[in-house]
PDB file of C-alpha atoms and ligand atoms in Angstrom:
ATOM      1  CA  UNK A 131    -111.340   9.829 113.144  1.00  0.00           C
ATOM      2  CA  UNK A 132    -108.081   8.152 114.017  1.00  0.00           C
ATOM      3  CA  UNK A 133    -107.262  11.387 115.351  1.00  0.00           C
ATOM      4  CA  UNK A 134    -110.027  11.303 117.481  1.00  0.00           C
ATOM      5  CA  UNK A 135    -109.273   7.936 118.714  1.00  0.00           C
ATOM      6  CA  UNK A 136    -106.143   7.910 119.348  1.00  0.00           C
ATOM      7  CA  UNK A 137    -106.673  11.385 121.300  1.00  0.00           C
ATOM      8  CA  UNK A 138    -109.773   9.365 123.139  1.00  0.00           C
ATOM      9  CA  UNK A 139    -107.227   6.848 124.091  1.00  0.00           C
ATOM     10  CA  UNK A 140    -104.383   9.184 125.349  1.00  0.00           C
ATOM     11  CA  UNK A 141    -107.246  10.821 127.310  1.00  0.00           C
ATOM     12  CA  UNK A 142    -107.875   7.345 128.768  1.00  0.00           C
ATOM     13  CA  UNK A 143    -104.630   6.887 129.380  1.00  0.00           C
ATOM     14  CA  UNK A 144    -103.796   9.605 131.476  1.00  0.00           C
ATOM     15  CA  UNK A 145    -107.289  10.157 133.318  1.00  0.00           C
ATOM     16  CA  UNK A 146    -108.789   8.644 135.653  1.00  0.00           C
ATOM     17  CA  UNK A 147    -112.040  10.321 135.382  1.00  0.00           C
ATOM     18  CA  UNK A 148    -112.242   9.214 131.950  1.00  0.00           C
ATOM     19  CA  UNK A 149    -111.577   5.431 132.420  1.00  0.00           C
ATOM     20  CA  UNK A 150    -114.372   5.486 134.990  1.00  0.00           C
ATOM     21  CA  UNK A 151    -116.675   7.191 132.706  1.00  0.00           C
ATOM     22  CA  UNK A 152    -115.650   4.489 129.876  1.00  0.00           C
ATOM     23  CA  UNK A 153    -115.901   1.779 132.472  1.00  0.00           C
ATOM     24  CA  UNK A 154    -111.972   0.751 131.231  1.00  0.00           C
ATOM     25  CA  UNK A 155    -110.142  -1.528 133.801  1.00  0.00           C
ATOM     26  CA  UNK A 156    -108.839  -0.149 136.646  1.00  0.00           C
ATOM     27  CA  UNK A 157    -105.202  -0.240 136.538  1.00  0.00           C
ATOM     28  CA  UNK A 158    -102.424   0.817 139.047  1.00  0.00           C
ATOM     29  CA  UNK A 159     -98.714   0.602 139.998  1.00  0.00           C
ATOM     30  CA  UNK A 160     -99.118  -1.857 142.615  1.00  0.00           C
ATOM     31  CA  UNK A 161    -100.583  -5.269 143.563  1.00  0.00           C
ATOM     32  CA  UNK A 162    -103.335  -7.051 141.229  1.00  0.00           C
ATOM     33  CA  UNK A 163    -103.624  -4.243 138.912  1.00  0.00           C
ATOM     34  CA  UNK A 164     -99.787  -3.281 138.500  1.00  0.00           C
ATOM     35  CA  UNK A 165     -97.888  -3.295 135.349  1.00  0.00           C
ATOM     36  CA  UNK A 166     -97.088  -6.883 135.219  1.00  0.00           C
ATOM     37  CA  UNK A 167    -100.991  -7.332 134.976  1.00  0.00           C
ATOM     38  CA  UNK A 168    -101.892  -4.589 132.806  1.00  0.00           C
ATOM     39  CA  UNK A 169    -102.155  -6.710 129.636  1.00  0.00           C
ATOM     40  CA  UNK A 170    -104.625  -9.400 131.651  1.00  0.00           C
ATOM     41  CA  UNK A 171    -107.066  -6.406 132.664  1.00  0.00           C
ATOM     42  CA  UNK A 172    -108.809  -5.525 129.716  1.00  0.00           C
ATOM     43  CA  UNK A 173    -108.929  -6.686 126.221  1.00  0.00           C
ATOM     44  CA  UNK A 174    -107.428  -3.471 124.899  1.00  0.00           C
ATOM     45  CA  UNK A 175    -104.640  -3.697 127.097  1.00  0.00           C
ATOM     46  CA  UNK A 176    -103.054  -6.717 125.186  1.00  0.00           C
ATOM     47  CA  UNK A 177     -99.877  -4.626 124.125  1.00  0.00           C
ATOM     48  CA  UNK A 178     -98.575  -3.966 127.320  1.00  0.00           C
ATOM     49  CA  UNK A 179     -97.858  -7.832 127.821  1.00  0.00           C
ATOM     50  CA  UNK A 180     -97.682  -8.622 123.796  1.00  0.00           C
ATOM     51  CA  UNK A 181     -95.809  -5.483 122.444  1.00  0.00           C
ATOM     52  CA  UNK A 182     -92.398  -5.171 120.992  1.00  0.00           C
ATOM     53  CA  UNK A 183     -92.127  -1.530 120.888  1.00  0.00           C
ATOM     54  CA  UNK A 184     -92.911  -0.944 124.502  1.00  0.00           C
ATOM     55  CA  UNK A 185     -91.783   1.945 126.613  1.00  0.00           C
ATOM     56  CA  UNK A 186     -90.165   3.017 128.953  1.00  0.00           C
ATOM     57  CA  UNK A 187     -86.678   1.343 128.111  1.00  0.00           C
ATOM     58  CA  UNK A 188     -83.270   1.917 129.171  1.00  0.00           C
ATOM     59  CA  UNK A 189     -81.165   3.651 126.412  1.00  0.00           C
ATOM     60  CA  UNK A 190     -78.129   1.730 125.661  1.00  0.00           C
ATOM     61  CA  UNK A 191     -76.225   0.563 122.400  1.00  0.00           C
ATOM     62  CA  UNK A 192     -76.736   4.269 121.355  1.00  0.00           C
ATOM     63  CA  UNK A 193     -76.259   4.716 117.468  1.00  0.00           C
ATOM     64  CA  UNK A 194     -74.709   7.915 116.300  1.00  0.00           C
ATOM     65  CA  UNK A 195     -76.858   9.377 113.266  1.00  0.00           C
ATOM     66  CA  UNK A 196     -76.500  13.423 113.675  1.00  0.00           C
ATOM     67  CA  UNK A 197     -79.996  14.057 114.569  1.00  0.00           C
ATOM     68  CA  UNK A 198     -81.317  17.333 113.507  1.00  0.00           C
ATOM     69  CA  UNK A 199     -82.257  19.881 116.107  1.00  0.00           C
ATOM     70  CA  UNK A 200     -85.847  19.824 117.462  1.00  0.00           C
ATOM     71  CA  UNK A 201     -87.789  23.033 116.871  1.00  0.00           C
ATOM     72  CA  UNK A 202     -89.164  23.954 119.963  1.00  0.00           C
ATOM     73  CA  UNK A 203     -92.060  26.695 119.901  1.00  0.00           C
ATOM     74  CA  UNK A 204     -93.989  26.762 123.333  1.00  0.00           C
ATOM     75  CA  UNK A 205     -95.872  29.705 124.376  1.00  0.00           C
ATOM     76  CA  UNK A 206     -97.136  29.626 128.145  1.00  0.00           C
ATOM     77  CA  UNK A 207    -100.116  27.640 128.086  1.00  0.00           C
ATOM     78  CA  UNK A 208    -100.440  25.282 130.949  1.00  0.00           C
ATOM     79  CA  UNK A 209    -104.175  25.926 131.884  1.00  0.00           C
ATOM     80  CA  UNK A 210    -105.708  23.075 134.124  1.00  0.00           C
ATOM     81  CA  UNK A 211    -103.771  20.708 136.380  1.00  0.00           C
ATOM     82  CA  UNK A 212    -105.401  17.573 137.370  1.00  0.00           C
ATOM     83  CA  UNK A 213    -104.526  14.775 139.840  1.00  0.00           C
ATOM     84  CA  UNK A 214    -105.665  11.719 137.830  1.00  0.00           C
ATOM     85  CA  UNK A 215    -104.574   9.128 139.931  1.00  0.00           C
ATOM     86  CA  UNK A 216    -101.556   7.972 138.072  1.00  0.00           C
ATOM     87  CA  UNK A 217     -99.743  10.950 137.739  1.00  0.00           C
ATOM     88  CA  UNK A 218    -100.241  15.202 138.080  1.00  0.00           C
ATOM     89  CA  UNK A 219    -101.095  16.459 134.534  1.00  0.00           C
ATOM     90  CA  UNK A 220    -101.217  19.780 133.096  1.00  0.00           C
ATOM     91  CA  UNK A 221    -103.078  20.126 129.953  1.00  0.00           C
ATOM     92  CA  UNK A 222    -102.076  22.663 127.650  1.00  0.00           C
ATOM     93  CA  UNK A 223    -104.149  25.226 125.075  1.00  0.00           C
ATOM     94  CA  UNK A 224    -103.465  24.878 121.293  1.00  0.00           C
ATOM     95  CA  UNK A 225    -100.963  26.805 119.409  1.00  0.00           C
ATOM     96  CA  UNK A 226     -97.738  25.171 121.479  1.00  0.00           C
ATOM     97  CA  UNK A 227     -95.423  22.063 119.737  1.00  0.00           C
ATOM     98  CA  UNK A 228     -92.380  20.969 118.025  1.00  0.00           C
ATOM     99  CA  UNK A 229     -91.071  20.395 114.462  1.00  0.00           C
ATOM    100  CA  UNK A 230     -89.201  17.347 114.196  1.00  0.00           C
ATOM    101  CA  UNK A 231     -87.255  16.459 110.949  1.00  0.00           C
ATOM    102  CA  UNK A 232     -90.115  19.215 109.347  1.00  0.00           C
ATOM    103  CA  UNK A 233     -93.248  17.119 110.969  1.00  0.00           C
ATOM    104  CA  UNK A 234     -94.884  19.176 113.208  1.00  0.00           C
ATOM    105  CA  UNK A 235     -96.607  18.118 116.360  1.00  0.00           C
ATOM    106  CA  UNK A 236     -98.913  20.029 118.943  1.00  0.00           C
ATOM    107  CA  UNK A 237     -98.146  19.931 122.685  1.00  0.00           C
ATOM    108  CA  UNK A 238    -101.540  18.267 124.679  1.00  0.00           C
ATOM    109  CA  UNK A 239    -100.016  17.956 128.031  1.00  0.00           C
ATOM    110  CA  UNK A 240     -97.345  17.057 130.289  1.00  0.00           C
ATOM    111  CA  UNK A 241     -97.317  15.121 133.397  1.00  0.00           C
ATOM    112  CA  UNK A 242     -94.296  13.593 135.918  1.00  0.00           C
ATOM    113  CA  UNK A 243     -93.575  10.387 136.880  1.00  0.00           C
ATOM    114  CA  UNK A 244     -91.257   9.338 140.165  1.00  0.00           C
ATOM    115  CA  UNK A 245     -88.945   7.764 139.922  1.00  0.00           C
ATOM    116  CA  UNK A 246     -87.983   8.075 136.217  1.00  0.00           C
ATOM    117  CA  UNK A 247     -89.386   5.385 133.762  1.00  0.00           C
ATOM    118  CA  UNK A 248     -86.714   5.578 130.868  1.00  0.00           C
ATOM    119  CA  UNK A 249     -83.196   4.974 132.046  1.00  0.00           C
ATOM    120  CA  UNK A 250     -80.102   6.632 130.194  1.00  0.00           C
ATOM    121  CA  UNK A 251     -76.808   4.193 130.119  1.00  0.00           C
ATOM    122  CA  UNK A 252     -78.488   2.052 133.211  1.00  0.00           C
ATOM    123  CA  UNK A 253     -79.164   5.242 135.380  1.00  0.00           C
ATOM    124  CA  UNK A 254     -82.307   5.998 136.743  1.00  0.00           C
ATOM    125  CA  UNK A 255     -83.483   9.491 138.017  1.00  0.00           C
ATOM    126  CA  UNK A 256     -85.643  10.649 140.687  1.00  0.00           C
ATOM    127  CA  UNK A 257     -87.867  12.163 138.278  1.00  0.00           C
ATOM    128  CA  UNK A 258     -89.359  12.353 134.636  1.00  0.00           C
ATOM    129  CA  UNK A 259     -91.709  14.721 132.848  1.00  0.00           C
ATOM    130  CA  UNK A 260     -93.424  13.762 129.794  1.00  0.00           C
ATOM    131  CA  UNK A 261     -94.711  16.710 127.109  1.00  0.00           C
ATOM    132  CA  UNK A 262     -97.056  14.846 124.792  1.00  0.00           C
ATOM    133  CA  UNK A 263     -97.823  15.920 121.305  1.00  0.00           C
ATOM    134  CA  UNK A 264     -99.870  14.888 118.769  1.00  0.00           C
ATOM    135  CA  UNK A 265     -99.485  15.597 115.171  1.00  0.00           C
ATOM    136  CA  UNK A 266    -102.796  15.937 112.812  1.00  0.00           C
ATOM    137  CA  UNK A 267    -103.629  12.484 112.039  1.00  0.00           C
ATOM    138  CA  UNK A 268    -102.989  11.656 115.967  1.00  0.00           C
ATOM    139  CA  UNK A 269     -99.734  10.321 115.597  1.00  0.00           C
ATOM    140  CA  UNK A 270     -97.690  10.766 119.288  1.00  0.00           C
ATOM    141  CA  UNK A 271     -94.556  12.313 120.079  1.00  0.00           C
ATOM    142  CA  UNK A 272     -93.353  12.740 123.631  1.00  0.00           C
ATOM    143  CA  UNK A 273     -90.256  14.955 124.872  1.00  0.00           C
ATOM    144  CA  UNK A 274     -88.720  13.217 128.096  1.00  0.00           C
ATOM    145  CA  UNK A 275     -86.828  15.654 130.632  1.00  0.00           C
ATOM    146  CA  UNK A 276     -85.189  13.919 133.400  1.00  0.00           C
ATOM    147  CA  UNK A 277     -84.645  15.698 137.108  1.00  0.00           C
ATOM    148  CA  UNK A 278     -81.691  15.583 139.232  1.00  0.00           C
ATOM    149  CA  UNK A 279     -82.002  16.693 142.808  1.00  0.00           C
ATOM    150  CA  UNK A 280     -80.580  20.073 143.156  1.00  0.00           C
ATOM    151  CA  UNK A 281     -81.962  23.569 142.765  1.00  0.00           C
ATOM    152  CA  UNK A 282     -84.885  24.552 142.904  1.00  0.00           C
ATOM    153  CA  UNK A 283     -86.850  24.531 139.452  1.00  0.00           C
ATOM    154  CA  UNK A 284     -88.771  28.139 138.729  1.00  0.00           C
ATOM    155  CA  UNK A 285     -91.214  26.309 136.612  1.00  0.00           C
ATOM    156  CA  UNK A 286     -92.431  23.695 138.923  1.00  0.00           C
ATOM    157  CA  UNK A 287     -92.948  26.416 141.704  1.00  0.00           C
ATOM    158  CA  UNK A 288     -96.318  27.788 140.904  1.00  0.00           C
ATOM    159  CA  UNK A 289     -98.139  24.325 139.671  1.00  0.00           C
ATOM    160  CA  UNK A 290     -96.574  22.600 142.964  1.00  0.00           C
ATOM    161  CA  UNK A 291     -98.061  25.485 145.106  1.00  0.00           C
ATOM    162  CA  UNK A 292    -101.581  24.594 144.433  1.00  0.00           C
ATOM    163  CA  UNK A 293    -101.042  20.704 143.593  1.00  0.00           C
ATOM    164  CA  UNK A 294    -104.267  18.928 143.524  1.00  0.00           C
ATOM    165  CA  UNK A 295    -103.511  16.544 146.796  1.00  0.00           C
ATOM    166  CA  UNK A 296    -106.616  14.170 145.593  1.00  0.00           C
ATOM    167  CA  UNK A 297    -107.399  11.676 143.010  1.00  0.00           C
ATOM    168  CA  UNK A 298    -109.845  13.391 140.236  1.00  0.00           C
ATOM    169  CA  UNK A 299    -109.003  16.579 141.589  1.00  0.00           C
ATOM    170  CA  UNK A 300    -108.311  19.375 139.273  1.00  0.00           C
ATOM    171  CA  UNK A 301    -107.425  23.235 139.487  1.00  0.00           C
ATOM    172  CA  UNK A 302    -107.412  25.897 136.819  1.00  0.00           C
ATOM    173  CA  UNK A 303    -103.921  28.032 136.872  1.00  0.00           C
ATOM    174  CA  UNK A 304    -104.186  31.509 137.178  1.00  0.00           C
ATOM    175  CA  UNK A 305    -101.331  31.960 135.711  1.00  0.00           C
ATOM    176  CA  UNK A 306    -100.833  29.544 132.527  1.00  0.00           C
ATOM    177  CA  UNK A 307     -97.733  27.291 133.208  1.00  0.00           C
ATOM    178  CA  UNK A 308     -94.476  27.105 130.688  1.00  0.00           C
ATOM    179  CA  UNK A 309     -93.395  23.690 129.132  1.00  0.00           C
ATOM    180  CA  UNK A 310     -90.390  25.692 128.149  1.00  0.00           C
ATOM    181  CA  UNK A 311     -89.356  26.219 131.677  1.00  0.00           C
ATOM    182  CA  UNK A 312     -88.526  22.150 131.786  1.00  0.00           C
ATOM    183  CA  UNK A 313     -86.569  22.087 129.112  1.00  0.00           C
ATOM    184  CA  UNK A 314     -82.565  21.876 129.354  1.00  0.00           C
ATOM    185  CA  UNK A 315     -80.643  24.580 127.850  1.00  0.00           C
ATOM    186  CA  UNK A 316     -78.810  22.093 125.734  1.00  0.00           C
ATOM    187  CA  UNK A 317     -81.708  20.428 123.746  1.00  0.00           C
ATOM    188  CA  UNK A 318     -79.517  17.442 122.177  1.00  0.00           C
ATOM    189  CA  UNK A 319     -81.997  14.093 122.617  1.00  0.00           C
ATOM    190  CA  UNK A 320     -81.974  10.700 122.090  1.00  0.00           C
ATOM    191  CA  UNK A 321     -84.994   9.156 119.748  1.00  0.00           C
ATOM    192  CA  UNK A 322     -86.318   5.662 119.803  1.00  0.00           C
ATOM    193  CA  UNK A 323     -89.505   4.494 118.762  1.00  0.00           C
ATOM    194  CA  UNK A 324     -91.999   3.094 121.649  1.00  0.00           C
ATOM    195  CA  UNK A 325     -95.411   3.335 123.212  1.00  0.00           C
ATOM    196  CA  UNK A 326     -97.740   4.799 125.992  1.00  0.00           C
ATOM    197  CA  UNK A 327     -95.890   3.610 129.414  1.00  0.00           C
ATOM    198  CA  UNK A 328     -99.769   3.697 130.675  1.00  0.00           C
ATOM    199  CA  UNK A 329    -102.694   1.336 129.345  1.00  0.00           C
ATOM    200  CA  UNK A 330    -103.509   0.719 126.701  1.00  0.00           C
ATOM    201  CA  UNK A 331     -99.776   0.927 126.182  1.00  0.00           C
ATOM    202  CA  UNK A 332    -100.205   1.980 122.292  1.00  0.00           C
ATOM    203  CA  UNK A 333     -97.330   1.595 120.143  1.00  0.00           C
ATOM    204  CA  UNK A 334     -96.341   4.196 117.321  1.00  0.00           C
ATOM    205  CA  UNK A 335     -95.102   6.925 119.937  1.00  0.00           C
ATOM    206  CA  UNK A 336     -91.957   8.781 119.041  1.00  0.00           C
ATOM    207  CA  UNK A 337     -89.793   9.182 121.821  1.00  0.00           C
ATOM    208  CA  UNK A 338     -87.249  12.178 122.089  1.00  0.00           C
ATOM    209  CA  UNK A 339     -85.476  12.139 125.668  1.00  0.00           C
ATOM    210  CA  UNK A 340     -83.152  15.071 126.257  1.00  0.00           C
ATOM    211  CA  UNK A 341     -79.906  14.096 126.877  1.00  0.00           C
ATOM    212  CA  UNK A 342     -79.101  17.157 129.648  1.00  0.00           C
ATOM    213  CA  UNK A 343     -81.127  16.710 132.836  1.00  0.00           C
ATOM    214  CA  UNK A 344     -82.354  19.378 134.794  1.00  0.00           C
ATOM    215  CA  UNK A 345     -82.922  19.968 138.435  1.00  0.00           C
ATOM    216  CA  UNK A 346     -85.782  20.184 141.151  1.00  0.00           C
ATOM    217  CA  UNK A 347     -85.175  20.365 144.367  1.00  0.00           C
ATOM    218  CA  UNK A 348     -85.421  17.489 147.063  1.00  0.00           C
ATOM    219  CA  UNK A 349     -88.660  19.228 148.688  1.00  0.00           C
ATOM    220  CA  UNK A 350     -90.480  19.460 144.852  1.00  0.00           C
ATOM    221  CA  UNK A 351     -89.360  15.780 144.099  1.00  0.00           C
ATOM    222  CA  UNK A 352     -90.754  14.716 147.212  1.00  0.00           C
ATOM    223  CA  UNK A 353     -93.809  16.459 147.327  1.00  0.00           C
ATOM    224  CA  UNK A 354     -94.809  14.980 143.712  1.00  0.00           C
ATOM    225  CA  UNK A 355     -93.985  11.262 145.401  1.00  0.00           C
ATOM    226  CA  UNK A 356     -96.050  12.193 148.647  1.00  0.00           C
ATOM    227  CA  UNK A 357     -99.287  13.631 146.295  1.00  0.00           C
ATOM    228  CA  UNK A 358     -98.606   9.983 144.402  1.00  0.00           C
ATOM    229  CA  UNK A 359     -98.461   7.927 147.688  1.00  0.00           C
ATOM    230  CA  UNK A 360     -96.617   5.569 145.420  1.00  0.00           C
ATOM    231  CA  UNK A 361     -93.877   5.304 142.498  1.00  0.00           C
ATOM    232  CA  UNK A 362     -95.786   5.734 139.061  1.00  0.00           C
ATOM    233  CA  UNK A 363     -93.107   4.446 136.793  1.00  0.00           C
ATOM    234  CA  UNK A 364     -93.716   1.532 134.655  1.00  0.00           C
ATOM    235  CA  UNK A 365     -90.644  -0.966 134.755  1.00  0.00           C
ATOM    236  CA  UNK A 366     -88.208  -1.217 132.077  1.00  0.00           C
ATOM    237  CA  UNK A 367     -89.187  -2.949 128.864  1.00  0.00           C
ATOM    238  CA  UNK A 368     -87.139  -5.009 126.275  1.00  0.00           C
ATOM    239  CA  UNK A 369     -85.670  -2.777 123.201  1.00  0.00           C
ATOM    240  CA  UNK A 370     -85.949  -5.858 121.057  1.00  0.00           C
ATOM    241  CA  UNK A 371     -85.265  -5.195 117.226  1.00  0.00           C
ATOM    242  CA  UNK A 372     -84.960  -1.365 118.194  1.00  0.00           C
ATOM    243  CA  UNK A 373     -82.075   0.882 118.246  1.00  0.00           C
ATOM    244  CA  UNK A 374     -81.817   4.252 120.266  1.00  0.00           C
ATOM    245  CA  UNK A 375     -80.310   7.313 117.776  1.00  0.00           C
ATOM    246  CA  UNK A 376     -78.620  10.332 118.845  1.00  0.00           C
TER     247      UNK A 376
HETATM  248 ZN1   ZN B 415     -95.827   9.568 130.977  1.00  0.00          ZN
END
């Protein structure tokens, strides 16, 4: 049950279609439905205002703790690309995932934000990918990858060539997209506890932020922001009692 309800809230958090069906409050990134009002829009969104472990954050005051390597086992499995009005999301077939400290999480979907949501040492990036995973109990772990403007990103070229331009449009990908291609060569990472960066802002999410950015071309980043029509980053949240470790 817990697994189902968390997956449902994850779906609701990332799918405009599910929100409409469930009659949950409309939310967005601008005006009266924007991030500073999320907590007032729906009784289920109060953590967006009252939470103490919210995402995104500026990763500062980093504590060195010799984090063990993340074990990645990603096969090409991105099957459907969805414009949910809040992001472009690629849903992933089962069988791919990560193991963190002996704990297994399955990759469910990845999506993008422009500009980046998290900052590293005060630095904002032009784009950030979130690779969303869940364990058998529904606990979430998100791998965050920062993009710098530079060389073309090969992993984006197929999904970007058929990017759904309107909210609630989706396409089935003829060749399955690869999450592996989004990862930097060096997999060193920062870790902190946070939340979904979209309503209902559920906490208890393990955030794993890759230290090394990858690149995407100016055209690739612009294409995504043009399709969105507005920035889709939640503002930085207070760290409060948390530490970021590496
Ligand atoms: Zn995200």
